[in-house]
mmCIF file of C-alpha atoms (C1' of nucleotides) in Angstrom:
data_model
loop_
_atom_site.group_PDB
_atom_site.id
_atom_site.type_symbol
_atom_site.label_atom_id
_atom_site.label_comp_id
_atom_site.label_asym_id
_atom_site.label_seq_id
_atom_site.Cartn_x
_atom_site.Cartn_y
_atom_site.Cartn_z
ATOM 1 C CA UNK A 1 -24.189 3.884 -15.498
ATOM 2 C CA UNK A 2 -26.742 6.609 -15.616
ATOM 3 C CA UNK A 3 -27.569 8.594 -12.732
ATOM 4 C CA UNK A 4 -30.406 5.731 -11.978
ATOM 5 C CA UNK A 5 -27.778 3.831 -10.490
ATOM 6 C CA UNK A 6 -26.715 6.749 -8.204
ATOM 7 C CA UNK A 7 -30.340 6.561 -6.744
ATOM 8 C CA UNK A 8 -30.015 2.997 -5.899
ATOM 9 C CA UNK A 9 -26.753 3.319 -4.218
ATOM 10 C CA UNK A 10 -28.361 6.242 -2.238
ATOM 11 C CA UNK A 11 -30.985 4.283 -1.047
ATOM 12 C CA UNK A 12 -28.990 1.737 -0.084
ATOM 13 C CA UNK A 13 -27.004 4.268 2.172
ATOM 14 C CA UNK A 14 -30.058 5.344 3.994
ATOM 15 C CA UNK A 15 -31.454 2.210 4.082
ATOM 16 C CA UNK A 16 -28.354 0.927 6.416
ATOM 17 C CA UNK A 17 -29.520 4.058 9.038
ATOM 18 C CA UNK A 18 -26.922 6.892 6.964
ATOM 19 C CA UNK A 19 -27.614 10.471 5.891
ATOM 20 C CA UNK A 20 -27.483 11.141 2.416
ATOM 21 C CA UNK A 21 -25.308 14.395 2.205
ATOM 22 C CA UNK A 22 -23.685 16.116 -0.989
ATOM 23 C CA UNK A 23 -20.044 14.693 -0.711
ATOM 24 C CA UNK A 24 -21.853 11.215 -0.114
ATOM 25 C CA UNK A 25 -24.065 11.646 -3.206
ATOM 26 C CA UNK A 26 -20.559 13.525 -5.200
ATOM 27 C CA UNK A 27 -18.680 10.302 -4.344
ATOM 28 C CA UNK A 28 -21.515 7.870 -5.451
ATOM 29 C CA UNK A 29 -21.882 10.006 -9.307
ATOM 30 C CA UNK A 30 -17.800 9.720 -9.382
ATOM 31 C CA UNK A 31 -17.960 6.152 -9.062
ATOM 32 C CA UNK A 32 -20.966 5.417 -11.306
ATOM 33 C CA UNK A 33 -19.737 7.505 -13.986
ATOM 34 C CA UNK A 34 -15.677 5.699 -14.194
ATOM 35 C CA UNK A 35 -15.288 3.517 -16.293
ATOM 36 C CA UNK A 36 -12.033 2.925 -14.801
ATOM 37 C CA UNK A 37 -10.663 1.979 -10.833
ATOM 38 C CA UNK A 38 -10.148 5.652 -9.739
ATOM 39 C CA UNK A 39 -7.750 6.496 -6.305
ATOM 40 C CA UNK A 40 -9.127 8.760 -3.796
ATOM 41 C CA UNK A 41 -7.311 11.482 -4.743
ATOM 42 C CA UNK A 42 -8.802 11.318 -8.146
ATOM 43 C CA UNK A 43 -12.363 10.971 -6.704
ATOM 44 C CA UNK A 44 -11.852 13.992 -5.085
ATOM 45 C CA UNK A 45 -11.012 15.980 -8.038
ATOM 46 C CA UNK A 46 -13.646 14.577 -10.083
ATOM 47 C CA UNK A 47 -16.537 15.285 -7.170
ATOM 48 C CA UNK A 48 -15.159 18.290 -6.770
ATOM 49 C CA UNK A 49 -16.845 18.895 -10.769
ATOM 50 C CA UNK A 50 -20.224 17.804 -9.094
ATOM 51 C CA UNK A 51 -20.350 19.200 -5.765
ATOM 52 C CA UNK A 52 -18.016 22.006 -5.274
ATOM 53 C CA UNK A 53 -16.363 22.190 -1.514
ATOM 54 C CA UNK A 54 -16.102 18.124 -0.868
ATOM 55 C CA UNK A 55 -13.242 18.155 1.225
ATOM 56 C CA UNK A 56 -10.947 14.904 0.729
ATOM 57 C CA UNK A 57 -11.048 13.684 4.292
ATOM 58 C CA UNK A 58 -14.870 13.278 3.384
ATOM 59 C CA UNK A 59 -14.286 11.485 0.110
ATOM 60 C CA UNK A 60 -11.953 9.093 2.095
ATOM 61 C CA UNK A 61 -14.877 8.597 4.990
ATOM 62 C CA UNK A 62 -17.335 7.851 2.584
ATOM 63 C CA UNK A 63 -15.200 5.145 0.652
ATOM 64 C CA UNK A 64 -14.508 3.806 3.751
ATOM 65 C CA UNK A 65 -18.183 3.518 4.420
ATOM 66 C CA UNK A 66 -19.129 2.325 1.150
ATOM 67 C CA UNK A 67 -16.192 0.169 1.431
ATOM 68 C CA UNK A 68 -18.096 -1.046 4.883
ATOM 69 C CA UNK A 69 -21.709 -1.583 2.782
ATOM 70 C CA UNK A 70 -20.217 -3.669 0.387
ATOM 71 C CA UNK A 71 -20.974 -1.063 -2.200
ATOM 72 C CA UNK A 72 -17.700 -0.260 -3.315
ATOM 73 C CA UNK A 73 -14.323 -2.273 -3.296
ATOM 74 C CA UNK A 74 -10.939 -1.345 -2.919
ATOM 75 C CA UNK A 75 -8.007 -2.940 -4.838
ATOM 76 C CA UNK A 76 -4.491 -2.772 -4.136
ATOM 77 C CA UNK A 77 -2.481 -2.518 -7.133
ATOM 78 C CA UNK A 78 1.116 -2.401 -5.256
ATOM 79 C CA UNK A 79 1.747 1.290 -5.036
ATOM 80 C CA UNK A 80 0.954 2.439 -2.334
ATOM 81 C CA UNK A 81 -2.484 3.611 -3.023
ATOM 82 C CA UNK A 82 -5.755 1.563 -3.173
ATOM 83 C CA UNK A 83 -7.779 2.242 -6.184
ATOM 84 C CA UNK A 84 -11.977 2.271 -6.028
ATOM 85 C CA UNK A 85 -14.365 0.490 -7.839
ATOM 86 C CA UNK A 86 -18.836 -0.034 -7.260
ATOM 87 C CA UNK A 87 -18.963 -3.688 -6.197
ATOM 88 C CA UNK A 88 -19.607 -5.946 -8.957
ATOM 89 C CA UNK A 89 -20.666 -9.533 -8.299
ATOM 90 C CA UNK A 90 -17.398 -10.618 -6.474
ATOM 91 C CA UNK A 91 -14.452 -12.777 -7.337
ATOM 92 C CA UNK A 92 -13.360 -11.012 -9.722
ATOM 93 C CA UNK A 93 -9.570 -10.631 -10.736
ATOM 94 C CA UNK A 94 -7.790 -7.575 -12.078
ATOM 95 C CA UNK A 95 -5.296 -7.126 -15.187
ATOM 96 C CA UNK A 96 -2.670 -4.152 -14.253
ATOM 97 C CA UNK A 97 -1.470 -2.927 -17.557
ATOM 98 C CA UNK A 98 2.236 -1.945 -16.856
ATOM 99 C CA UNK A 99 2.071 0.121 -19.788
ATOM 100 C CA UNK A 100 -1.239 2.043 -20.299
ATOM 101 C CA UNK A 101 -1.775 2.022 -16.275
ATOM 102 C CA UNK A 102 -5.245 0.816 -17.098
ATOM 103 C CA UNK A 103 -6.885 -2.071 -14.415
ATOM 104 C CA UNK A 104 -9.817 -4.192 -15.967
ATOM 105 C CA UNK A 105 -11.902 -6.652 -13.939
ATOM 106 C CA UNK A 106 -13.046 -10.104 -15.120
ATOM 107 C CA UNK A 107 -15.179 -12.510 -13.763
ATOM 108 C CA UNK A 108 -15.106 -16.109 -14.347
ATOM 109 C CA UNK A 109 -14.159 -19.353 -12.863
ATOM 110 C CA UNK A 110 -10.546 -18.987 -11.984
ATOM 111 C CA UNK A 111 -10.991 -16.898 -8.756
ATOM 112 C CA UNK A 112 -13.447 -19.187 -8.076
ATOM 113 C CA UNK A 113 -10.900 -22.642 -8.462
ATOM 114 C CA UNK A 114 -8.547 -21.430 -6.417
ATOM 115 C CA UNK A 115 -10.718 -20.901 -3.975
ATOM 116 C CA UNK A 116 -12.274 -24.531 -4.133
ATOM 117 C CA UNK A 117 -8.595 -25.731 -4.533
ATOM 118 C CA UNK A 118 -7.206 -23.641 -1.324
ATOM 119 C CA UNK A 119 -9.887 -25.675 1.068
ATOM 120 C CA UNK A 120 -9.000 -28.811 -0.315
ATOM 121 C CA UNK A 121 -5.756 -28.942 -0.423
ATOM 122 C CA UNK A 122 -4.749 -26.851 2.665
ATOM 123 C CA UNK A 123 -8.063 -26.095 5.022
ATOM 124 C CA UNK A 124 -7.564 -22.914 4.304
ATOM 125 C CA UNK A 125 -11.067 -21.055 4.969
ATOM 126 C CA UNK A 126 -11.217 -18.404 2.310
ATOM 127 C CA UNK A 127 -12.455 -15.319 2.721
ATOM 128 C CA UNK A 128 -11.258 -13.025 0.483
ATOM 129 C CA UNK A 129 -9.447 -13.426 -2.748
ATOM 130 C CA UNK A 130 -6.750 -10.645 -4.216
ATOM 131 C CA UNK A 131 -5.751 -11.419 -7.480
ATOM 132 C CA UNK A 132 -3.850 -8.657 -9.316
ATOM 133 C CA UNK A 133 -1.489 -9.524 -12.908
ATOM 134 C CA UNK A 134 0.740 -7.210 -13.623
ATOM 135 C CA UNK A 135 1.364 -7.558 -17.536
ATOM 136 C CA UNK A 136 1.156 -5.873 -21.013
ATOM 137 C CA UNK A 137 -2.665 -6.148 -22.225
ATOM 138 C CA UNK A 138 -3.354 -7.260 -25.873
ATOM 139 C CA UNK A 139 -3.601 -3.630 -27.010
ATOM 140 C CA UNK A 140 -0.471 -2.384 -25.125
ATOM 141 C CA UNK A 141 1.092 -5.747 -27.101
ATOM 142 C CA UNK A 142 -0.146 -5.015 -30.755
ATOM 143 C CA UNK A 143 1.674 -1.489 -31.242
ATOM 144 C CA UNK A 144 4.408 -2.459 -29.541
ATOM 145 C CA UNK B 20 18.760 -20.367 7.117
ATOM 146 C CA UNK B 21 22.757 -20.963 8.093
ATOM 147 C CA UNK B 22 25.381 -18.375 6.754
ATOM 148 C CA UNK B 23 25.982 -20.505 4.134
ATOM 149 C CA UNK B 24 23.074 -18.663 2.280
ATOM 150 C CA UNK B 25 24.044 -15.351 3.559
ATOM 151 C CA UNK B 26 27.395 -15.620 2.077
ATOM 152 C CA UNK B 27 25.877 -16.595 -1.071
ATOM 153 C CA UNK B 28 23.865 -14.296 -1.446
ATOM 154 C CA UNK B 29 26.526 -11.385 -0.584
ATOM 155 C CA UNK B 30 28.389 -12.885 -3.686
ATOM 156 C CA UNK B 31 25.855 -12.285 -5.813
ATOM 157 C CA UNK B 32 25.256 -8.381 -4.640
ATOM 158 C CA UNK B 33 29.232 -8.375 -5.585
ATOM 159 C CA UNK B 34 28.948 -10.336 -8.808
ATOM 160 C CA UNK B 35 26.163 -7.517 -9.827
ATOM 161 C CA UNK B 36 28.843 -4.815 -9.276
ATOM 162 C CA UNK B 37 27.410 -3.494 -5.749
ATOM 163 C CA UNK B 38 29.481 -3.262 -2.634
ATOM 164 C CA UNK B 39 29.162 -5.666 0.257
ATOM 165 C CA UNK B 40 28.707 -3.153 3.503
ATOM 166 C CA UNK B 41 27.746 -3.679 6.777
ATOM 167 C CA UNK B 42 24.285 -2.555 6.838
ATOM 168 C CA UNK B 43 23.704 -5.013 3.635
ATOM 169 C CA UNK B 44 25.036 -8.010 5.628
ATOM 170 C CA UNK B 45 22.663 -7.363 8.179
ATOM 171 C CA UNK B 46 19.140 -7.224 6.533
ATOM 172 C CA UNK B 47 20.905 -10.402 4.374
ATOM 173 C CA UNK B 48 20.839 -11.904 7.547
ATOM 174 C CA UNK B 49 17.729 -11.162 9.005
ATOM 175 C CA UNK B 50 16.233 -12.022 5.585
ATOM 176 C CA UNK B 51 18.170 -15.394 6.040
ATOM 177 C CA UNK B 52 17.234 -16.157 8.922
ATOM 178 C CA UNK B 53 13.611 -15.285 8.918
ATOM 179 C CA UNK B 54 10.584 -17.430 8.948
ATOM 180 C CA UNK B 55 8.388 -15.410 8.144
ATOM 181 C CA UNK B 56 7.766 -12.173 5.765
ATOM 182 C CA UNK B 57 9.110 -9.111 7.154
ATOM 183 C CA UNK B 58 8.007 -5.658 7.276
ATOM 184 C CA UNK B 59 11.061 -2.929 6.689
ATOM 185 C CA UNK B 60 11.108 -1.618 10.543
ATOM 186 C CA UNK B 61 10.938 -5.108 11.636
ATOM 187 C CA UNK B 62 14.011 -5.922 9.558
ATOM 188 C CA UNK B 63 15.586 -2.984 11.072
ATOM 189 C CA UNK B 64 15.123 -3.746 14.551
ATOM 190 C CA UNK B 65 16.669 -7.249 14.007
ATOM 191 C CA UNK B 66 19.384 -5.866 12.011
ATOM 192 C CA UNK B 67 20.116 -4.093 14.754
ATOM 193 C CA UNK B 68 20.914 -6.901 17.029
ATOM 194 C CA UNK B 69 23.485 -7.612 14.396
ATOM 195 C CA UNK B 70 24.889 -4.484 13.496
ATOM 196 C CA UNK B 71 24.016 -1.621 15.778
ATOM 197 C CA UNK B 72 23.269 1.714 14.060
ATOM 198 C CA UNK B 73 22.062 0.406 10.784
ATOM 199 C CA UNK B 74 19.730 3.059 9.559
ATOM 200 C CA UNK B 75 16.720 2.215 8.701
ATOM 201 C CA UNK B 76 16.820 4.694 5.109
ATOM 202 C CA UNK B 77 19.976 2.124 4.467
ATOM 203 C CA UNK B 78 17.418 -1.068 4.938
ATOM 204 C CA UNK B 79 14.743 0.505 2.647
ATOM 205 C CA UNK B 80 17.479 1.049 0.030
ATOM 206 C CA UNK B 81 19.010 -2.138 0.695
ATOM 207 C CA UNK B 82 15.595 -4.045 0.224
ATOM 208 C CA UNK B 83 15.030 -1.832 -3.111
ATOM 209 C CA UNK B 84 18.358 -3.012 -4.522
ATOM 210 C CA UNK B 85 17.298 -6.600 -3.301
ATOM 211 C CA UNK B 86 14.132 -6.361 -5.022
ATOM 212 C CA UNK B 87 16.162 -5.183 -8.211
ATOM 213 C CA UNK B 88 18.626 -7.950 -8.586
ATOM 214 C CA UNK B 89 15.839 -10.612 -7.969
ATOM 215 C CA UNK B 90 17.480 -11.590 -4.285
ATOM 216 C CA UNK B 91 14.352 -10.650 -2.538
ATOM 217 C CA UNK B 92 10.934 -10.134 -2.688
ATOM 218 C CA UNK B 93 7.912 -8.041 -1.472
ATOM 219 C CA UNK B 94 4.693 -8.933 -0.797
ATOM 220 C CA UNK B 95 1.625 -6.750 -0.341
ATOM 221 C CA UNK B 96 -1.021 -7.647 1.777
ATOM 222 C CA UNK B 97 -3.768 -4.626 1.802
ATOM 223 C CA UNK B 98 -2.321 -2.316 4.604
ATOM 224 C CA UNK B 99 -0.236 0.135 3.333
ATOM 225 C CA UNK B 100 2.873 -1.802 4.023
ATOM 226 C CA UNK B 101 5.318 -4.207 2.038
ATOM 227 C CA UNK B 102 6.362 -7.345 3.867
ATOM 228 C CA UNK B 103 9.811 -9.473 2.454
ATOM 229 C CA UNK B 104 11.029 -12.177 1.969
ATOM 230 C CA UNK B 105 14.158 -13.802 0.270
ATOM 231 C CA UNK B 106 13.144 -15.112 -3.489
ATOM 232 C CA UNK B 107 12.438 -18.731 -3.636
ATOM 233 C CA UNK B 108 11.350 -19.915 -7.327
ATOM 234 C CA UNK B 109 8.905 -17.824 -7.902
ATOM 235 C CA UNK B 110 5.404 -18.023 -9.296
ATOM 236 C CA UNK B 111 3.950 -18.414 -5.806
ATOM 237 C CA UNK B 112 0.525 -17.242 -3.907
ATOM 238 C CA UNK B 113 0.431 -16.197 -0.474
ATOM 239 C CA UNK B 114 -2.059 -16.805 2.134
ATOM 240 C CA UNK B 115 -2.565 -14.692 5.009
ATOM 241 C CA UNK B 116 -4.630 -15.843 8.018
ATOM 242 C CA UNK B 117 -6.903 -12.864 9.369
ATOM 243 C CA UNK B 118 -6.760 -14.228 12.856
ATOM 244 C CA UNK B 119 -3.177 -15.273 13.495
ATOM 245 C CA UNK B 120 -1.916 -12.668 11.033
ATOM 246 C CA UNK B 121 0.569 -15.522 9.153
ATOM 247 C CA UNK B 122 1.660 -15.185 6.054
ATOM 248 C CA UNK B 123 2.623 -18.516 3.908
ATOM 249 C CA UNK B 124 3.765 -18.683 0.479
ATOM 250 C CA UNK B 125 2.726 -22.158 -1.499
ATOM 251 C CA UNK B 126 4.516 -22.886 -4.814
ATOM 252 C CA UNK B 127 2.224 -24.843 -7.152
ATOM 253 C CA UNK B 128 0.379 -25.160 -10.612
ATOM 254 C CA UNK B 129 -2.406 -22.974 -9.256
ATOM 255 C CA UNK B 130 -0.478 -19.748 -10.492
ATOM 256 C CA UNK B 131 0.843 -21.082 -13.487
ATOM 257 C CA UNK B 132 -3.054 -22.116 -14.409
ATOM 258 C CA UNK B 133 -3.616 -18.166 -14.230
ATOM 259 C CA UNK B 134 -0.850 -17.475 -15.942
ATOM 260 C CA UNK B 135 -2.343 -19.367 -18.795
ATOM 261 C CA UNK B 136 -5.662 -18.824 -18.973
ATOM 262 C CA UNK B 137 -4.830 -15.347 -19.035
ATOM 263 C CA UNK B 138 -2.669 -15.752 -22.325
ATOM 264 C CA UNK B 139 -5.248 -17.438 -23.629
ATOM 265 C CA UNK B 140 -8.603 -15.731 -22.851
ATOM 266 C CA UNK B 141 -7.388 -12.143 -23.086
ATOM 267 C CA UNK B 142 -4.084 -12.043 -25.123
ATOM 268 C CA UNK B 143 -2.671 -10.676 -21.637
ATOM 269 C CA UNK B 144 1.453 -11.001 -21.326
ATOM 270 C CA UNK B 145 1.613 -11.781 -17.626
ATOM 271 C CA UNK B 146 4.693 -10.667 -15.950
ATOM 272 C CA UNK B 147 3.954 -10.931 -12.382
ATOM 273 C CA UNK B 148 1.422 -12.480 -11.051
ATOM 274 C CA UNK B 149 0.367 -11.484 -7.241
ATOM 275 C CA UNK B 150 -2.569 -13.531 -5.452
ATOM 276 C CA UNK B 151 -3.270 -13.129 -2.232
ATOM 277 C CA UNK B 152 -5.791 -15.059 -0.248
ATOM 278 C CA UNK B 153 -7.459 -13.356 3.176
ATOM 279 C CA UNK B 154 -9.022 -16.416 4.962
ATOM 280 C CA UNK B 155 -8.346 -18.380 8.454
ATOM 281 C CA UNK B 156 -5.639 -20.785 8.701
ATOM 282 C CA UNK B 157 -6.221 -24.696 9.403
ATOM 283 C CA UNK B 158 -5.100 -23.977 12.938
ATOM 284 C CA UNK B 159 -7.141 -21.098 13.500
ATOM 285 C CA UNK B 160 -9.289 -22.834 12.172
ATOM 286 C CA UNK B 161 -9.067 -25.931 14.920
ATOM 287 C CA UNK B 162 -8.782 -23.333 17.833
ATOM 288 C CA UNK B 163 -12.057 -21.557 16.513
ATOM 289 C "C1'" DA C 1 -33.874 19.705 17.811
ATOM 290 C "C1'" DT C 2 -30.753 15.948 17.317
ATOM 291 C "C1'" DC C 3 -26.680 13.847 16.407
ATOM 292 C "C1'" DG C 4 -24.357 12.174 12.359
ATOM 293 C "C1'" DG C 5 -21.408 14.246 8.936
ATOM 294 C "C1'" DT C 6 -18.472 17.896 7.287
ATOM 295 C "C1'" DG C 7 -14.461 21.009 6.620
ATOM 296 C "C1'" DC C 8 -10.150 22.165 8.170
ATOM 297 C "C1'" DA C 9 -5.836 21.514 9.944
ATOM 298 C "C1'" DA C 10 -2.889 18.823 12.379
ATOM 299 C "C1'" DA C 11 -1.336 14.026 13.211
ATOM 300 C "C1'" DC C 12 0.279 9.660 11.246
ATOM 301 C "C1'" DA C 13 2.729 5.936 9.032
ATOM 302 C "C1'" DA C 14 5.448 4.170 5.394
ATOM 303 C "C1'" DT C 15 8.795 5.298 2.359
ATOM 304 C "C1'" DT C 16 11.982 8.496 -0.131
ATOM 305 C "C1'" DT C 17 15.527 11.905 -0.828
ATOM 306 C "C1'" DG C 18 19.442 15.626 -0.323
ATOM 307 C "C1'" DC C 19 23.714 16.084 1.379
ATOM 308 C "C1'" DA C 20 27.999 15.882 3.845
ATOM 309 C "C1'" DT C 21 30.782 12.067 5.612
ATOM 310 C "C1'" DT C 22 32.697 7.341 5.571
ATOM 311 C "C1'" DA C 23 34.535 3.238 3.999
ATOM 312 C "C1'" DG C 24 34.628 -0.780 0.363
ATOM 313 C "C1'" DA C 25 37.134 -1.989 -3.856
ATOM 314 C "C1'" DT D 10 42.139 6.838 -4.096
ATOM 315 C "C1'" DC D 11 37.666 7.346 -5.729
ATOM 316 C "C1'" DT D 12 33.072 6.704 -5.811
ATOM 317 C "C1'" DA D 13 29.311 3.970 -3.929
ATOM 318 C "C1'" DA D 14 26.834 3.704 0.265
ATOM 319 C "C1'" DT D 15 25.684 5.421 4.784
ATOM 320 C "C1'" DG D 16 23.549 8.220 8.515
ATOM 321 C "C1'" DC D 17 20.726 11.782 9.589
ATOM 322 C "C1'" DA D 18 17.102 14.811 9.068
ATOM 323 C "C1'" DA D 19 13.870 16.814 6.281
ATOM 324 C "C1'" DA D 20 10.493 16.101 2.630
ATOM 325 C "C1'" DT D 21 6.759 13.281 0.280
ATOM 326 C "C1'" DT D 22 2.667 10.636 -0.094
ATOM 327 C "C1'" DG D 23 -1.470 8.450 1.170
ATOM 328 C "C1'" DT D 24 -4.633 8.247 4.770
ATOM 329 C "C1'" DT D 25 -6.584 9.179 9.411
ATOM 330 C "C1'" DT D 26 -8.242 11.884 13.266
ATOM 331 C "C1'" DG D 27 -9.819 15.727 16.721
ATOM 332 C "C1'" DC D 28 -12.901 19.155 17.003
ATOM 333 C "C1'" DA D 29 -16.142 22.936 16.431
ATOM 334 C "C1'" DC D 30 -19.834 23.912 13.299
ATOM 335 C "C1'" DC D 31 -23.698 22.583 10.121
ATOM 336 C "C1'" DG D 32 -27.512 20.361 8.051
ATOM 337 C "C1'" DA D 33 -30.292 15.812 6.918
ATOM 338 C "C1'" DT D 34 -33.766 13.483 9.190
#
DNA sequence: ATCGGTGCAAACAATTTGCATTAGA
DNA sequence: TCTAATGCAAATTGTTTGCACCGAT
């Protein structure tokens, strides 16, 4: 997650007929750089480190956009507040640790079952998949 | 669905040591008698046909104490807002059709197979586990 | 030179809270 | 009676929007 990534992204942004601007590219380093699902609030403050000036309306408009690309993802941890991630191949689930507050993704079959499972046993057409488990991860567990 | 369950459930919010008011009979009701999962202001303008000048501060409590004792339960869905629903036996998914905005709960192994793995895989204590499938519904689906 | 994007401030929507009053036990 | 619970209104929080100005293409 060097700034190589960043330069991808930015492509990608003009390549769907957008301007590159400074809160755009702020937003885009933010997200690259966490290693952890960061709320808008918090992208703010951390672009603010970059690009001086990014006003938060702007941070939520190019989320939103991102959000629109497919180049970020939004997940809903049941606060209020949706937390932001880059897109990683799909279908992922997330493990909400009640007791360090940190969210990890992980891919693997079981989003993907319950998906095959929903359209066979109730037609449902699938299109998107929130899986959030709110529990105590193994470290939170060990020094208990 | 009858007032059987109401009154049940009224003894229980007694049992626990809270008092049975007005205001708490009424979104007991409406919760009763729902069939499908309610947003607080919609609970408050049925509860209103009940019990006139239930405020709606007294439902958001009300749901919050619900929530506590394990009478009720809230479901998020990806807009901001919570949507409730008396507790059946737990450990169930929702699905929520995109196009005619229904919201069904299914019981089933398919959470408990999360559950699992999860122990398993990532030495992850689940406590709750919330999946929630965006899609089209078989009779969307038919009316396409 | 355009017109999309920004900053700013005000508007919103969902939910929460402080406080004086009311009513369940 | 005595304290939990209510109504009301104001405060919070997260997010969106209108609009005049600015800057990427």
């Amino acid at each position: 997650m060097h700034d190589g990534g960043v330069e991808q992204l930015a492509e990608q942004l003009r390549e769907a007929g957008h301007r590159l601007t400074a809160p755009r590219r702020a937003v885009l380093t933010v997200l690259a750089e966490a290693t952890e699902h960061l709320p808008a609030d918090r992208i703010h403050e951390l672009a603010a480190a970059h690009t001086p000036e990014v006003n938060l309306a702007s941070v939520y408009r190019t989320l939103q956009l991102l959000g629109e690309l497919g180049l970020a993802h939004e997940v809903r941890l049941g606060d209020g507040r949706g937390y932001w991630e880059l897109a990683h191949g799909e279908d992922a689930y997330h493990l909400h640790c009640l007791r360090c507050r940190s969210v990890t993704h992980h891919a693997g079959d079981t989003v993907r079952q319950v998906r095959a499972h929903l359209g066979d046993a109730h037609g449902f057409r699938a299109e998107s998949v929130d899986l959030v488990v709110h529990g105590v991860c193994a470290a939170c567990q060990h020094e208990a």
